Short mmCIF file of C-alpha atoms in Angstrom, two decimals:
data_model
loop_
_atom_site.label_atom_id
_atom_site.label_comp_id
_atom_site.label_asym_id
_atom_site.label_seq_id
_atom_site.Cartn_x
_atom_site.Cartn_y
_atom_site.Cartn_z
CA UNK A 1 38.64 123.29 88.96
CA UNK A 2 38.87 122.53 92.83
CA UNK A 3 39.61 118.91 92.06
CA UNK A 4 42.66 119.79 90.15
CA UNK A 5 44.17 121.58 92.86
CA UNK A 6 43.38 118.81 95.45
CA UNK A 7 44.82 116.21 93.04
CA UNK A 8 48.16 118.27 92.97
CA UNK A 9 48.25 118.06 96.90
CA UNK A 10 47.59 114.30 96.88
CA UNK A 11 50.14 113.63 94.17
CA UNK A 12 52.86 115.39 95.92
CA UNK A 13 51.93 113.84 99.23
CA UNK A 14 52.26 110.43 97.87
CA UNK A 15 55.78 111.20 96.39
CA UNK A 16 56.86 112.74 99.61
CA UNK A 17 55.75 109.48 101.65
CA UNK A 18 57.71 107.23 99.19
CA UNK A 19 60.81 109.44 99.62
CA UNK A 20 60.27 109.38 103.42
CA UNK A 21 59.99 105.60 103.15
CA UNK A 22 63.45 105.33 101.79
CA UNK A 23 64.82 107.81 104.41
CA UNK A 24 63.27 105.51 107.10
CA UNK A 25 65.28 102.65 105.74
CA UNK A 26 68.45 104.60 105.48
CA UNK A 27 68.25 105.54 108.98
CA UNK A 28 67.68 101.75 109.87
CA UNK A 29 70.70 100.92 107.86
CA UNK A 30 72.92 103.84 109.58
CA UNK A 31 71.53 102.36 113.00
CA UNK A 32 72.63 98.78 112.20
CA UNK A 33 68.87 97.80 112.46
CA UNK A 34 68.73 95.84 109.07
CA UNK A 35 69.70 92.35 109.98
CA UNK A 36 72.74 91.17 107.73
CA UNK A 37 73.04 94.37 106.04
CA UNK A 38 75.91 96.44 107.30
CA UNK A 39 76.10 99.89 105.79
CA UNK A 40 79.56 99.24 104.12
CA UNK A 41 78.53 96.10 102.66
CA UNK A 42 77.32 95.31 98.92
CA UNK A 43 73.76 95.52 100.09
CA UNK A 44 74.34 98.65 102.08
CA UNK A 45 75.76 100.54 99.12
CA UNK A 46 73.30 99.33 96.90
CA UNK A 47 70.41 100.57 99.14
CA UNK A 48 72.03 104.01 99.35
CA UNK A 49 72.16 103.97 95.63
CA UNK A 50 68.76 102.89 95.23
CA UNK A 51 67.41 105.44 97.54
CA UNK A 52 69.19 108.23 95.77
CA UNK A 53 68.09 107.20 92.10
CA UNK A 54 64.44 106.56 93.21
CA UNK A 55 64.42 110.20 94.96
CA UNK A 56 65.67 111.99 91.89
CA UNK A 57 63.11 110.01 89.80
CA UNK A 58 60.40 111.17 92.05
CA UNK A 59 61.44 114.63 91.69
CA UNK A 60 61.63 114.30 87.83
CA UNK A 61 58.13 112.75 87.70
CA UNK A 62 56.73 115.36 89.99
CA UNK A 63 57.92 118.22 87.71
CA UNK A 64 56.87 116.27 84.62
CA UNK A 65 53.34 115.62 86.10
CA UNK A 66 53.03 119.28 87.31
CA UNK A 67 53.67 120.74 83.72
CA UNK A 68 51.22 118.12 82.11
CA UNK A 69 48.50 118.83 84.71
CA UNK A 70 48.69 122.47 84.56
CA UNK A 71 48.65 122.35 80.79
CA UNK A 72 45.61 120.23 80.67
CA UNK A 73 43.88 122.36 83.26
CA UNK A 74 44.72 125.63 81.40
CA UNK A 75 43.70 124.26 78.09
CA UNK A 76 40.17 123.23 79.79
CA UNK A 77 39.47 126.89 80.55
CA UNK A 78 39.47 127.95 76.76
CA UNK A 79 41.42 131.02 77.89
CA UNK A 80 42.67 133.08 75.03
CA UNK A 81 46.49 133.53 74.37
CA UNK A 82 46.26 137.15 75.19
CA UNK A 83 44.80 136.46 78.59
CA UNK A 84 47.86 134.34 79.58
CA UNK A 85 50.69 135.62 81.89
CA UNK A 86 53.42 136.82 79.45
CA UNK A 87 55.76 134.02 80.75
CA UNK A 88 53.23 131.45 80.14
CA UNK A 89 52.90 132.43 76.70
CA UNK A 90 56.43 131.14 75.78
CA UNK A 91 55.03 127.59 76.63
CA UNK A 92 51.82 128.30 74.53
CA UNK A 93 54.29 129.08 71.66
CA UNK A 94 56.55 126.15 72.09
CA UNK A 95 55.76 124.43 68.89
CA UNK A 96 56.52 127.52 66.96
CA UNK A 97 59.97 128.11 68.68
CA UNK A 98 60.66 124.21 68.02
CA UNK A 99 59.68 124.69 64.17
CA UNK A 100 61.96 127.74 64.04
CA UNK A 101 64.74 126.12 65.66
CA UNK A 102 65.13 123.52 62.96
CA UNK A 103 63.79 125.33 59.93
CA UNK A 104 65.88 126.50 57.11
CA UNK A 105 63.11 128.36 55.51
CA UNK A 106 63.95 132.02 55.94
CA UNK A 107 60.43 133.17 55.22
CA UNK A 108 58.83 130.71 57.69
CA UNK A 109 61.21 131.72 60.49
CA UNK A 110 60.26 135.37 60.04
CA UNK A 111 56.71 134.58 59.86
CA UNK A 112 57.07 132.48 63.04
CA UNK A 113 58.78 135.41 64.71
CA UNK A 114 55.99 137.84 64.07
CA UNK A 115 53.61 135.32 65.28
CA UNK A 116 55.35 134.99 68.60
CA UNK A 117 55.60 138.78 68.98
CA UNK A 118 52.04 139.18 68.56
CA UNK A 119 50.99 136.80 71.21
CA UNK A 120 49.90 139.65 73.60
CA UNK A 121 47.02 140.31 71.09
CA UNK A 122 46.22 136.86 70.02
CA UNK A 123 42.62 135.66 70.01
CA UNK A 124 43.57 132.02 69.61
CA UNK A 125 42.45 129.51 72.37
CA UNK A 126 45.37 128.35 74.32
CA UNK A 127 46.71 125.06 73.58
CA UNK A 128 49.60 124.22 76.08
CA UNK A 129 51.84 121.17 75.35
CA UNK A 130 50.25 117.81 76.37
CA UNK A 131 51.95 114.72 77.54
CA UNK A 132 55.29 114.12 75.43
CA UNK A 133 56.54 110.59 74.76
CA UNK A 134 59.39 110.95 72.52
CA UNK A 135 61.00 114.16 73.99
CA UNK A 136 61.28 115.87 77.53
CA UNK A 137 58.27 117.70 78.80
CA UNK A 138 58.72 121.44 78.30
CA UNK A 139 60.32 123.17 79.71
CA UNK A 140 62.46 120.34 81.03
CA UNK A 141 65.46 118.91 79.11
CA UNK A 142 65.41 115.21 80.23
CA UNK A 143 68.56 115.61 82.58
CA UNK A 144 68.97 114.81 86.23
CA UNK A 145 66.73 117.47 87.93
CA UNK A 146 68.80 120.30 89.30
CA UNK A 147 67.95 123.66 90.90
CA UNK A 148 68.21 125.29 87.43
CA UNK A 149 65.34 122.99 86.12
CA UNK A 150 62.94 123.99 88.87
CA UNK A 151 63.98 127.79 88.52
CA UNK A 152 62.92 127.64 84.75
CA UNK A 153 59.78 125.82 85.43
CA UNK A 154 58.88 128.54 88.17
CA UNK A 155 59.85 131.44 85.50
CA UNK A 156 57.70 129.97 82.88
CA UNK A 157 54.67 129.79 85.36
CA UNK A 158 55.58 133.26 86.52
CA UNK A 159 56.18 132.23 90.13
CA UNK A 160 58.84 133.33 92.48
CA UNK A 161 60.72 131.25 95.26
CA UNK A 162 61.26 128.05 93.65
CA UNK A 163 63.38 126.71 96.41
CA UNK A 164 61.99 126.77 100.15
CA UNK A 165 65.50 127.08 101.75
CA UNK A 166 69.08 127.17 100.99
CA UNK A 167 69.87 123.68 102.37
CA UNK A 168 67.57 122.24 99.68
CA UNK A 169 70.25 123.61 97.10
CA UNK A 170 72.98 121.93 98.83
CA UNK A 171 70.98 118.57 99.22
CA UNK A 172 70.06 118.57 95.37
CA UNK A 173 73.70 119.20 94.31
CA UNK A 174 74.89 116.22 96.53
CA UNK A 175 72.14 113.82 95.26
CA UNK A 176 72.82 114.75 91.47
CA UNK A 177 76.43 113.98 91.88
CA UNK A 178 75.69 110.66 93.47
CA UNK A 179 72.89 109.83 91.06
CA UNK A 180 75.08 110.61 88.27
CA UNK A 181 78.08 108.56 89.56
CA UNK A 182 75.81 105.72 90.33
CA UNK A 183 73.71 105.86 86.97
CA UNK A 184 76.62 106.26 84.65
CA UNK A 185 79.30 104.29 86.82
CA UNK A 186 81.79 107.12 86.42
CA UNK A 187 83.71 105.29 89.45
CA UNK A 188 83.21 101.86 91.13
CA UNK A 189 80.27 101.98 93.48
CA UNK A 190 82.37 101.23 96.53
CA UNK A 191 84.27 104.23 95.71
CA UNK A 192 81.14 106.42 95.13
CA UNK A 193 80.22 105.64 98.72
CA UNK A 194 83.44 106.10 100.28
CA UNK A 195 83.57 109.76 99.58
CA UNK A 196 82.65 112.26 102.16
CA UNK A 197 78.92 113.22 102.58
CA UNK A 198 77.57 109.97 101.44
CA UNK A 199 76.79 107.85 104.50
CA UNK A 200 73.31 106.56 104.85
CA UNK A 201 72.57 109.16 107.50
CA UNK A 202 73.87 111.96 105.45
CA UNK A 203 71.77 110.86 102.42
CA UNK A 204 68.91 110.49 104.83
CA UNK A 205 69.29 114.07 105.60
CA UNK A 206 69.30 115.30 101.94
CA UNK A 207 66.08 113.17 101.33
CA UNK A 208 64.65 115.26 104.29
CA UNK A 209 65.35 118.50 102.15
CA UNK A 210 63.82 116.96 99.09
CA UNK A 211 60.67 116.13 100.97
CA UNK A 212 60.51 119.74 102.06
CA UNK A 213 60.98 120.64 98.24
CA UNK A 214 58.24 118.18 97.15
CA UNK A 215 55.65 119.66 99.50
CA UNK A 216 56.65 123.12 98.57
CA UNK A 217 56.20 122.27 94.87
CA UNK A 218 52.63 120.68 96.03
CA UNK A 219 51.48 123.86 97.55
CA UNK A 220 52.66 126.06 94.72
CA UNK A 221 51.11 123.96 92.06
CA UNK A 222 47.77 123.61 94.00
CA UNK A 223 47.39 127.47 94.63
CA UNK A 224 48.40 128.20 90.91
CA UNK A 225 45.41 126.34 89.76
CA UNK A 226 43.09 127.19 92.49
CA UNK A 227 43.86 131.20 92.18
CA UNK A 228 44.20 130.96 88.26
CA UNK A 229 47.61 132.55 88.44
CA UNK A 230 48.05 131.88 84.61
CA UNK A 231 45.62 134.68 83.99
CA UNK A 232 46.92 138.25 83.18
CA UNK A 233 43.66 139.42 85.09
CA UNK A 234 42.81 137.12 87.78
CA UNK A 235 39.44 137.01 89.06
CA UNK A 236 38.82 138.36 92.65
CA UNK A 237 38.86 136.02 95.46
CA UNK A 238 35.66 135.68 97.45
CA UNK A 239 36.06 137.84 100.61
CA UNK A 240 39.15 139.63 99.19
#
């Protein structure tokens, strides 16, 4: 159990280190320390684009891995569904919700509703979703990570304070806009990086905020497992 919480910190530390490495290159770009690569050159724009896309991919991978790891950990405890926190039961019932979503069988839909409303008394062993390959990892939707994605993950886990400070929200909005403009080529890449707030130094500042967010996620993830926050009645901690 302790190993799982330590692995969470290790995973997030590595993600933070990779984002910090991109930040370092952006600062060097802004300071003119990359020989032959001016910030406004083709390579200068491509480097800014790569840093943004890589950072958002790190954040998506982190949240996905977090949900997979928490699911595997909770399943390994053989906890009963009734002993899960109410919010996490929604994830335990994910397959039921999905089957009702696409079913045209009136009886099956109502049987599913009855099952879901009885989860607080269910003696079934929990089976949270494992790693998905053909669809987004629940409760994510496969879109570029925004504050709302982190917020819903926190709500499902029954946690509070998904964002460590307000400036993280601004940074995520900026990065999401840039990432989508670059990935979908909504406008020419030269125009993408001619807009305000998109210099190498400014993007490096946004990456600073994401590093803070990543480390925050790591601490919450680790403590969630170590303190067994998924249980309705958590065991008393030594010395408490």
